[in-house]
mmCIF file of C-alpha atoms in Angstrom:
data_model
loop_
_atom_site.group_PDB
_atom_site.id
_atom_site.type_symbol
_atom_site.label_atom_id
_atom_site.label_comp_id
_atom_site.label_asym_id
_atom_site.label_seq_id
_atom_site.Cartn_x
_atom_site.Cartn_y
_atom_site.Cartn_z
ATOM 1 C CA MET V 1 74.033 105.130 78.772
ATOM 2 C CA GLY V 2 77.628 106.705 77.945
ATOM 3 C CA ARG V 3 81.139 105.197 78.754
ATOM 4 C CA ILE V 4 83.243 106.122 81.709
ATOM 5 C CA THR V 5 86.602 106.329 80.098
ATOM 6 C CA GLU V 6 88.715 109.297 81.076
ATOM 7 C CA SER V 7 87.729 109.483 84.891
ATOM 8 C CA ARG V 8 88.509 105.531 84.768
ATOM 9 C CA ALA V 9 91.930 106.160 83.632
ATOM 10 C CA ASP V 10 92.562 109.092 85.968
ATOM 11 C CA VAL V 11 91.809 107.089 89.135
ATOM 12 C CA TYR V 12 93.921 103.957 87.850
ATOM 13 C CA GLN V 13 96.886 106.559 87.333
ATOM 14 C CA GLU V 14 96.180 108.412 90.223
ATOM 15 C CA ILE V 15 96.426 105.516 92.798
ATOM 16 C CA THR V 16 99.246 104.035 90.754
ATOM 17 C CA ASP V 17 101.281 107.209 91.309
ATOM 18 C CA GLN V 18 100.666 107.420 94.959
ATOM 19 C CA MET V 19 101.832 103.962 95.372
ATOM 20 C CA ILE V 20 105.194 104.611 93.111
ATOM 21 C CA ALA V 21 105.596 107.673 95.179
ATOM 22 C CA MET V 22 105.774 105.534 98.469
ATOM 23 C CA ILE V 23 107.860 102.891 97.299
ATOM 24 C CA GLU V 24 110.202 105.375 95.779
ATOM 25 C CA ALA V 25 110.508 107.162 99.178
ATOM 26 C CA GLY V 26 111.506 103.588 100.824
ATOM 27 C CA THR V 27 108.171 102.933 102.113
ATOM 28 C CA ARG V 28 105.666 99.993 101.306
ATOM 29 C CA PRO V 29 102.022 101.164 101.243
ATOM 30 C CA TRP V 30 100.923 97.833 102.739
ATOM 31 C CA SER V 31 103.086 97.826 105.635
ATOM 32 C CA LYS V 32 102.829 99.889 108.818
ATOM 33 C CA SER V 33 106.016 99.140 110.393
ATOM 34 C CA TRP V 34 107.828 101.917 108.476
ATOM 35 C CA ASN V 35 106.199 104.314 111.055
ATOM 36 C CA GLY V 36 106.718 102.352 114.086
ATOM 37 C CA SER V 37 102.823 101.539 114.309
ATOM 38 C CA THR V 38 101.239 98.348 115.205
ATOM 39 C CA ALA V 39 99.493 96.111 112.910
ATOM 40 C CA PRO V 40 96.943 98.031 110.929
ATOM 41 C CA ASN V 41 93.112 97.083 111.020
ATOM 42 C CA ILE V 42 91.311 96.143 107.938
ATOM 43 C CA PRO V 43 89.518 99.423 106.885
ATOM 44 C CA LEU V 44 85.755 99.269 107.755
ATOM 45 C CA ARG V 45 82.522 100.748 106.033
ATOM 46 C CA SER V 46 80.121 102.617 108.054
ATOM 47 C CA THR V 47 78.406 99.199 108.303
ATOM 48 C CA GLY V 48 81.277 97.486 109.802
ATOM 49 C CA VAL V 49 81.914 95.481 106.328
ATOM 50 C CA PRO V 50 85.355 95.372 105.620
ATOM 51 C CA TYR V 51 86.907 97.138 102.497
ATOM 52 C CA ARG V 52 88.716 94.617 100.183
ATOM 53 C CA GLY V 53 91.693 94.849 97.780
ATOM 54 C CA ILE V 54 93.097 97.900 96.299
ATOM 55 C CA ASN V 55 90.696 99.963 98.687
ATOM 56 C CA VAL V 56 92.573 98.460 101.750
ATOM 57 C CA LEU V 57 95.841 99.727 100.237
ATOM 58 C CA THR V 58 94.584 103.045 99.774
ATOM 59 C CA LEU V 59 92.910 103.476 103.144
ATOM 60 C CA TRP V 60 95.988 101.869 104.814
ATOM 61 C CA VAL V 61 98.034 104.766 103.179
ATOM 62 C CA ALA V 62 95.553 107.387 104.146
ATOM 63 C CA ALA V 63 95.634 106.345 107.697
ATOM 64 C CA MET V 64 99.248 105.966 108.054
ATOM 65 C CA THR V 65 99.984 109.263 106.408
ATOM 66 C CA LYS V 66 97.390 111.126 108.285
ATOM 67 C CA GLY V 67 97.712 109.430 111.698
ATOM 68 C CA PHE V 68 94.238 107.811 111.898
ATOM 69 C CA ALA V 69 93.837 105.107 114.265
ATOM 70 C CA SER V 70 90.045 104.301 113.684
ATOM 71 C CA PRO V 71 89.120 101.683 110.986
ATOM 72 C CA HIS V 72 85.840 103.316 110.092
ATOM 73 C CA TRP V 73 85.292 105.068 106.833
ATOM 74 C CA LEU V 74 82.017 107.055 105.911
ATOM 75 C CA THR V 75 81.049 109.093 103.091
ATOM 76 C CA PHE V 76 79.793 112.903 103.721
ATOM 77 C CA LYS V 77 76.169 111.635 103.294
ATOM 78 C CA GLN V 78 76.752 108.864 105.654
ATOM 79 C CA ALA V 79 78.125 111.153 108.070
ATOM 80 C CA LEU V 80 75.011 113.389 107.888
ATOM 81 C CA ALA V 81 72.630 110.780 108.014
ATOM 82 C CA LEU V 82 74.057 109.620 111.475
ATOM 83 C CA GLY V 83 73.717 113.176 112.855
ATOM 84 C CA GLY V 84 77.589 113.851 112.448
ATOM 85 C CA CYS V 85 79.597 116.552 110.415
ATOM 86 C CA VAL V 86 82.838 116.407 108.686
ATOM 87 C CA ARG V 87 85.014 118.942 110.299
ATOM 88 C CA LYS V 88 85.867 122.071 108.130
ATOM 89 C CA GLY V 89 89.047 121.713 106.040
ATOM 90 C CA GLU V 90 89.205 117.922 106.597
ATOM 91 C CA LYS V 91 90.132 116.255 103.211
ATOM 92 C CA GLY V 92 88.671 112.986 102.128
ATOM 93 C CA SER V 93 90.430 109.786 100.825
ATOM 94 C CA THR V 94 89.709 108.124 97.676
ATOM 95 C CA VAL V 95 87.998 104.620 97.358
ATOM 96 C CA VAL V 96 86.702 102.880 94.161
ATOM 97 C CA TYR V 97 83.939 100.770 93.035
ATOM 98 C CA ALA V 98 84.315 98.416 90.290
ATOM 99 C CA ASN V 99 81.888 96.560 88.114
ATOM 100 C CA LYS V 100 80.543 96.028 84.622
ATOM 101 C CA ILE V 101 77.608 97.116 82.626
ATOM 102 C CA GLU V 102 75.822 95.609 79.710
ATOM 103 C CA VAL V 103 75.737 97.571 76.411
ATOM 104 C CA ASP V 104 74.596 97.061 72.902
ATOM 105 C CA ALA V 105 77.577 95.345 70.988
ATOM 106 C CA ASP V 106 77.433 97.784 68.072
ATOM 107 C CA ARG V 107 78.750 100.486 70.236
ATOM 108 C CA GLY V 108 82.417 101.342 69.782
ATOM 109 C CA GLY V 109 84.502 99.458 72.252
ATOM 110 C CA GLN V 110 87.836 99.164 73.564
ATOM 111 C CA GLY V 111 90.297 96.389 74.552
ATOM 112 C CA GLY V 112 88.976 94.550 77.672
ATOM 113 C CA ASP V 113 85.218 94.538 76.789
ATOM 114 C CA GLN V 114 83.701 91.167 76.715
ATOM 115 C CA GLY V 115 81.009 90.131 74.204
ATOM 116 C CA SER V 116 78.264 87.783 75.505
ATOM 117 C CA GLY V 117 77.345 86.339 71.883
ATOM 118 C CA ASP V 118 73.821 87.843 72.200
ATOM 119 C CA GLY V 119 74.151 91.342 70.638
ATOM 120 C CA LYS V 120 75.501 92.440 74.309
ATOM 121 C CA ARG V 121 78.947 93.049 75.602
ATOM 122 C CA GLN V 122 80.140 93.756 79.110
ATOM 123 C CA VAL V 123 82.022 97.186 79.762
ATOM 124 C CA ALA V 124 84.283 97.487 82.897
ATOM 125 C CA PHE V 125 84.066 100.487 84.603
ATOM 126 C CA LEU V 126 85.734 102.017 87.861
ATOM 127 C CA LYS V 127 84.045 104.929 89.924
ATOM 128 C CA ARG V 128 85.723 106.930 92.604
ATOM 129 C CA TYR V 129 84.105 108.359 95.851
ATOM 130 C CA THR V 130 85.250 110.131 98.573
ATOM 131 C CA VAL V 131 85.236 108.959 102.357
ATOM 132 C CA PHE V 132 86.489 110.249 105.624
ATOM 133 C CA ASN V 133 87.714 108.427 108.470
ATOM 134 C CA SER V 134 85.599 108.741 111.601
ATOM 135 C CA GLU V 135 88.256 110.609 113.376
ATOM 136 C CA GLN V 136 87.503 113.571 110.859
ATOM 137 C CA ILE V 137 83.874 113.577 111.856
ATOM 138 C CA ASP V 138 82.154 115.306 115.015
ATOM 139 C CA GLY V 139 79.011 113.950 116.507
ATOM 140 C CA ILE V 140 79.293 110.238 115.736
ATOM 141 C CA GLU V 141 81.678 109.281 118.683
ATOM 142 C CA ALA V 142 78.996 107.198 120.343
ATOM 143 C CA LYS V 143 78.677 105.039 117.359
ATOM 144 C CA TYR V 144 82.281 105.074 116.643
ATOM 145 C CA PRO V 145 84.396 105.344 119.724
ATOM 146 C CA ALA V 146 88.019 105.958 119.666
ATOM 147 C CA PRO V 147 90.021 102.568 119.475
ATOM 148 C CA ALA V 148 91.158 101.140 122.657
ATOM 149 C CA PRO V 149 94.888 101.479 123.381
ATOM 150 C CA VAL V 150 96.986 98.622 122.097
ATOM 151 C CA ILE V 151 98.364 96.479 124.639
ATOM 152 C CA THR V 152 101.611 95.045 123.544
ATOM 153 C CA ALA V 153 102.005 91.311 124.286
ATOM 154 C CA THR V 154 104.001 90.374 127.631
ATOM 155 C CA ASN V 155 106.001 87.938 125.330
ATOM 156 C CA PRO V 156 106.032 88.802 121.496
ATOM 157 C CA ASP V 157 108.544 85.727 121.055
ATOM 158 C CA ALA V 158 106.013 83.216 122.192
ATOM 159 C CA ARG V 159 104.090 80.873 120.099
ATOM 160 C CA ASP V 160 100.280 81.700 119.745
ATOM 161 C CA ALA V 161 98.133 78.448 120.392
ATOM 162 C CA GLU V 162 95.167 80.249 118.789
ATOM 163 C CA LEU V 163 96.981 81.352 115.791
ATOM 164 C CA ASP V 164 98.639 77.828 115.519
ATOM 165 C CA ALA V 165 95.075 76.659 115.251
ATOM 166 C CA LEU V 166 93.961 78.846 112.671
ATOM 167 C CA PHE V 167 97.142 77.898 110.264
ATOM 168 C CA ALA V 168 96.818 73.996 110.965
ATOM 169 C CA ARG V 169 93.249 74.215 109.376
ATOM 170 C CA ILE V 170 94.738 75.243 105.943
ATOM 171 C CA PRO V 171 94.961 72.108 103.648
ATOM 172 C CA ILE V 172 98.379 72.797 102.590
ATOM 173 C CA THR V 173 101.645 70.909 103.493
ATOM 174 C CA VAL V 174 104.066 72.832 105.661
ATOM 175 C CA ARG V 175 107.443 71.543 106.759
ATOM 176 C CA HIS V 176 110.195 72.984 109.092
ATOM 177 C CA GLN V 177 113.689 72.914 107.798
ATOM 178 C CA GLY V 178 116.640 75.032 106.661
ATOM 179 C CA SER V 179 117.411 78.723 107.151
ATOM 180 C CA GLN V 180 114.990 79.981 104.317
ATOM 181 C CA PRO V 181 111.170 80.176 103.940
ATOM 182 C CA TYR V 182 109.874 79.104 100.279
ATOM 183 C CA TYR V 183 107.330 77.595 98.432
ATOM 184 C CA ARG V 184 108.021 75.063 95.706
ATOM 185 C CA PRO V 185 105.223 74.662 93.018
ATOM 186 C CA SER V 186 106.333 71.369 91.600
ATOM 187 C CA ASP V 187 106.416 69.881 95.348
ATOM 188 C CA ASP V 188 103.340 72.123 96.505
ATOM 189 C CA ILE V 189 105.054 72.245 99.886
ATOM 190 C CA VAL V 190 105.772 75.434 101.986
ATOM 191 C CA THR V 191 109.092 75.077 103.559
ATOM 192 C CA MET V 192 109.485 77.307 106.791
ATOM 193 C CA PRO V 193 112.500 77.819 109.271
ATOM 194 C CA GLU V 194 111.674 76.762 112.965
ATOM 195 C CA PHE V 195 109.750 78.925 114.906
ATOM 196 C CA ALA V 196 112.747 79.859 117.152
ATOM 197 C CA ASP V 197 114.875 81.259 114.280
ATOM 198 C CA PHE V 198 112.457 84.498 113.922
ATOM 199 C CA HIS V 199 112.938 87.459 116.170
ATOM 200 C CA THR V 200 109.097 87.621 116.886
ATOM 201 C CA SER V 201 105.903 85.495 116.526
ATOM 202 C CA ASP V 202 104.473 88.128 114.313
ATOM 203 C CA ASP V 203 107.511 87.365 111.798
ATOM 204 C CA TYR V 204 106.867 84.025 111.889
ATOM 205 C CA TYR V 205 103.107 83.841 111.286
ATOM 206 C CA SER V 206 103.138 86.715 108.687
ATOM 207 C CA THR V 207 106.047 84.831 106.845
ATOM 208 C CA LEU V 208 103.787 81.771 106.877
ATOM 209 C CA ALA V 209 100.976 83.661 105.654
ATOM 210 C CA HIS V 210 103.199 84.801 102.745
ATOM 211 C CA GLU V 211 104.397 81.518 101.580
ATOM 212 C CA LEU V 212 100.784 80.277 101.808
ATOM 213 C CA CYS V 213 99.483 83.015 99.476
ATOM 214 C CA HIS V 214 102.167 81.700 96.877
ATOM 215 C CA ALA V 215 100.771 77.997 97.549
ATOM 216 C CA VAL V 216 97.085 79.432 97.097
ATOM 217 C CA GLY V 217 98.024 79.949 93.418
ATOM 218 C CA HIS V 218 98.792 76.243 92.694
ATOM 219 C CA PRO V 219 96.961 75.068 89.570
ATOM 220 C CA THR V 220 94.827 72.654 91.976
ATOM 221 C CA ARG V 221 93.536 75.792 93.994
ATOM 222 C CA LEU V 222 93.503 79.253 92.050
ATOM 223 C CA ALA V 223 95.701 78.534 89.150
ATOM 224 C CA ARG V 224 97.293 82.062 89.119
ATOM 225 C CA ALA V 225 99.410 82.226 86.172
ATOM 226 C CA THR V 226 102.393 84.438 87.690
ATOM 227 C CA LEU V 227 103.110 81.522 90.029
ATOM 228 C CA ILE V 228 104.008 78.711 87.419
ATOM 229 C CA SER V 229 105.479 81.149 84.840
ATOM 230 C CA THR V 230 109.070 81.237 84.118
ATOM 231 C CA LYS V 231 109.623 84.806 83.318
ATOM 232 C CA ARG V 232 111.346 87.247 85.846
ATOM 233 C CA GLU V 233 108.823 89.822 85.634
ATOM 234 C CA ASP V 234 106.062 87.373 86.544
ATOM 235 C CA TYR V 235 108.069 85.967 89.404
ATOM 236 C CA ALA V 236 108.304 89.373 90.867
ATOM 237 C CA ARG V 237 104.611 89.991 90.216
ATOM 238 C CA ASP V 238 103.822 86.850 92.249
ATOM 239 C CA GLU V 239 105.991 88.125 95.181
ATOM 240 C CA LEU V 240 104.083 91.322 95.101
ATOM 241 C CA VAL V 241 100.700 89.266 95.454
ATOM 242 C CA ALA V 242 101.973 87.052 98.156
ATOM 243 C CA GLU V 243 103.093 90.182 100.111
ATOM 244 C CA LEU V 244 99.706 91.860 99.732
ATOM 245 C CA GLY V 245 97.937 88.720 100.534
ATOM 246 C CA ALA V 246 100.030 88.307 103.934
ATOM 247 C CA ALA V 247 99.431 91.917 104.732
ATOM 248 C CA PHE V 248 95.460 91.255 104.020
ATOM 249 C CA VAL V 249 95.693 88.009 106.239
ATOM 250 C CA SER V 250 97.790 89.867 108.986
ATOM 251 C CA GLY V 251 95.358 92.491 109.098
ATOM 252 C CA ALA V 252 92.495 90.222 109.435
ATOM 253 C CA ILE V 253 93.951 88.168 112.219
ATOM 254 C CA GLY V 254 95.779 91.073 114.031
ATOM 255 C CA ILE V 255 99.364 90.492 113.547
ATOM 256 C CA LYS V 256 102.146 92.820 112.193
ATOM 257 C CA LEU V 257 103.344 92.155 108.778
ATOM 258 C CA HIS V 258 106.940 91.155 108.620
ATOM 259 C CA ASP V 259 109.301 93.250 106.566
ATOM 260 C CA ARG V 260 111.379 90.590 104.776
ATOM 261 C CA GLU V 261 114.790 91.824 103.847
ATOM 262 C CA ASP V 262 114.931 89.460 100.925
ATOM 263 C CA HIS V 263 111.904 91.691 99.426
ATOM 264 C CA ALA V 264 114.146 94.673 99.036
ATOM 265 C CA ALA V 265 115.393 92.984 95.899
ATOM 266 C CA TYR V 266 111.842 93.202 94.349
ATOM 267 C CA LEU V 267 111.261 96.955 94.736
ATOM 268 C CA SER V 268 112.892 97.716 91.619
ATOM 269 C CA ASN V 269 110.584 95.209 89.621
ATOM 270 C CA TRP V 270 107.740 96.381 91.252
ATOM 271 C CA LEU V 271 108.135 99.971 90.206
ATOM 272 C CA GLU V 272 108.951 98.754 86.692
ATOM 273 C CA ALA V 273 105.505 97.133 86.790
ATOM 274 C CA LEU V 274 103.664 99.835 88.089
ATOM 275 C CA ARG V 275 105.214 102.282 85.800
ATOM 276 C CA ASN V 276 104.474 100.290 82.700
ATOM 277 C CA ASP V 277 101.142 99.264 83.505
ATOM 278 C CA LYS V 278 98.450 101.775 85.624
ATOM 279 C CA ARG V 279 96.409 98.611 86.272
ATOM 280 C CA ALA V 280 99.317 96.574 87.855
ATOM 281 C CA ILE V 281 98.675 97.431 91.293
ATOM 282 C CA PHE V 282 94.943 96.731 91.067
ATOM 283 C CA THR V 283 95.450 93.310 89.574
ATOM 284 C CA ALA V 284 97.817 92.371 92.174
ATOM 285 C CA ALA V 285 95.568 93.552 94.909
ATOM 286 C CA ARG V 286 92.674 91.770 93.233
ATOM 287 C CA HIS V 287 94.842 88.306 93.379
ATOM 288 C CA ALA V 288 96.064 88.960 96.773
ATOM 289 C CA GLN V 289 92.357 89.649 98.146
ATOM 290 C CA ASP V 290 91.680 86.121 96.271
ATOM 291 C CA ALA V 291 94.404 84.273 98.087
ATOM 292 C CA ALA V 292 93.659 85.813 101.322
ATOM 293 C CA ASP V 293 89.981 84.925 101.103
ATOM 294 C CA TRP V 294 91.221 81.291 100.171
ATOM 295 C CA LEU V 295 93.407 81.130 103.414
ATOM 296 C CA LEU V 296 90.868 83.106 105.725
ATOM 297 C CA SER V 297 87.820 80.723 104.713
ATOM 298 C CA ARG V 298 89.976 77.609 105.618
ATOM 299 C CA MET V 299 90.940 79.409 108.856
ATOM 300 C CA GLY V 300 87.500 80.226 109.823
ATOM 301 C CA ALA V 301 88.103 83.787 109.435
ATOM 302 C CA ASP V 302 86.227 84.578 106.217
ATOM 303 C CA SER V 303 86.100 87.925 105.016
ATOM 304 C CA ALA V 304 82.701 88.975 103.578
ATOM 305 C CA ALA V 305 82.846 89.365 99.850
ATOM 306 C CA GLN V 306 81.953 92.844 98.340
ATOM 307 C CA LEU V 307 81.923 94.454 95.093
ATOM 308 C CA ASP V 308 84.178 97.212 95.999
ATOM 309 C CA GLU V 309 87.575 95.866 94.358
ATOM 310 C CA ALA V 310 88.956 96.980 91.238
ATOM 311 C CA ALA V 311 89.444 94.483 88.261
#
């Protein structure tokens, strides 16, 4: 079996370039507030299973830029199998599948290949495939009806008892004091301003999710290296992980991500990281999905693990 090398490099660079272009234009690919829309749904496969990691970001971008409201995405063959037909002229969107294959150790390798000690080694590969939003497909309306209109809460400033209950299940200490949200690893405590200090309830809960995503990286939990590093670039990378993780959690529980003004200072750092490493956004998305999974599982809103996220 031959190695998949050039196509793998291409898809890493293609998706990274897409993210760079959006950030340079002043938009964050994981935030839907830049176009005035409501909270984004987690994209779903044809079976209803949620996409994960980098695929959530790429499909959010596609939905935002093309104006899709439906969370459902299908391949061309899946549409045909359901009696549907992709409309002429419609362009698909890229998603990726990551996994590893085992090959003989004497084959020429690259950095990142992992030896198993038995004459075999694991080679990572990344495969792209094309999907279409259900709104691009005729004949499947009965299975994937148009989403119901979003009903705005009568009082978006009010606390949400259900969300309070979900966050209360997370075994991480949260205290309310001061005017700035933050997480300090040495204390392992999340500090939040009072609820009344936020403009909307979504601002409060998504900010709480962000700080909890930091806390999940503590050595007693997921032991994320960027959390405890003293390097400036690692600090910025962990901020990106927490922001993506908060976006994944927010999408899963149906709230809108808060665009924190203090994160604007990190944009140049994130751009630098993406320009220097075409895998940086993939790595951040993977760590963010791990953090979101940890939190959602404790909340009781666990997302099913799938092998579609990139390493």
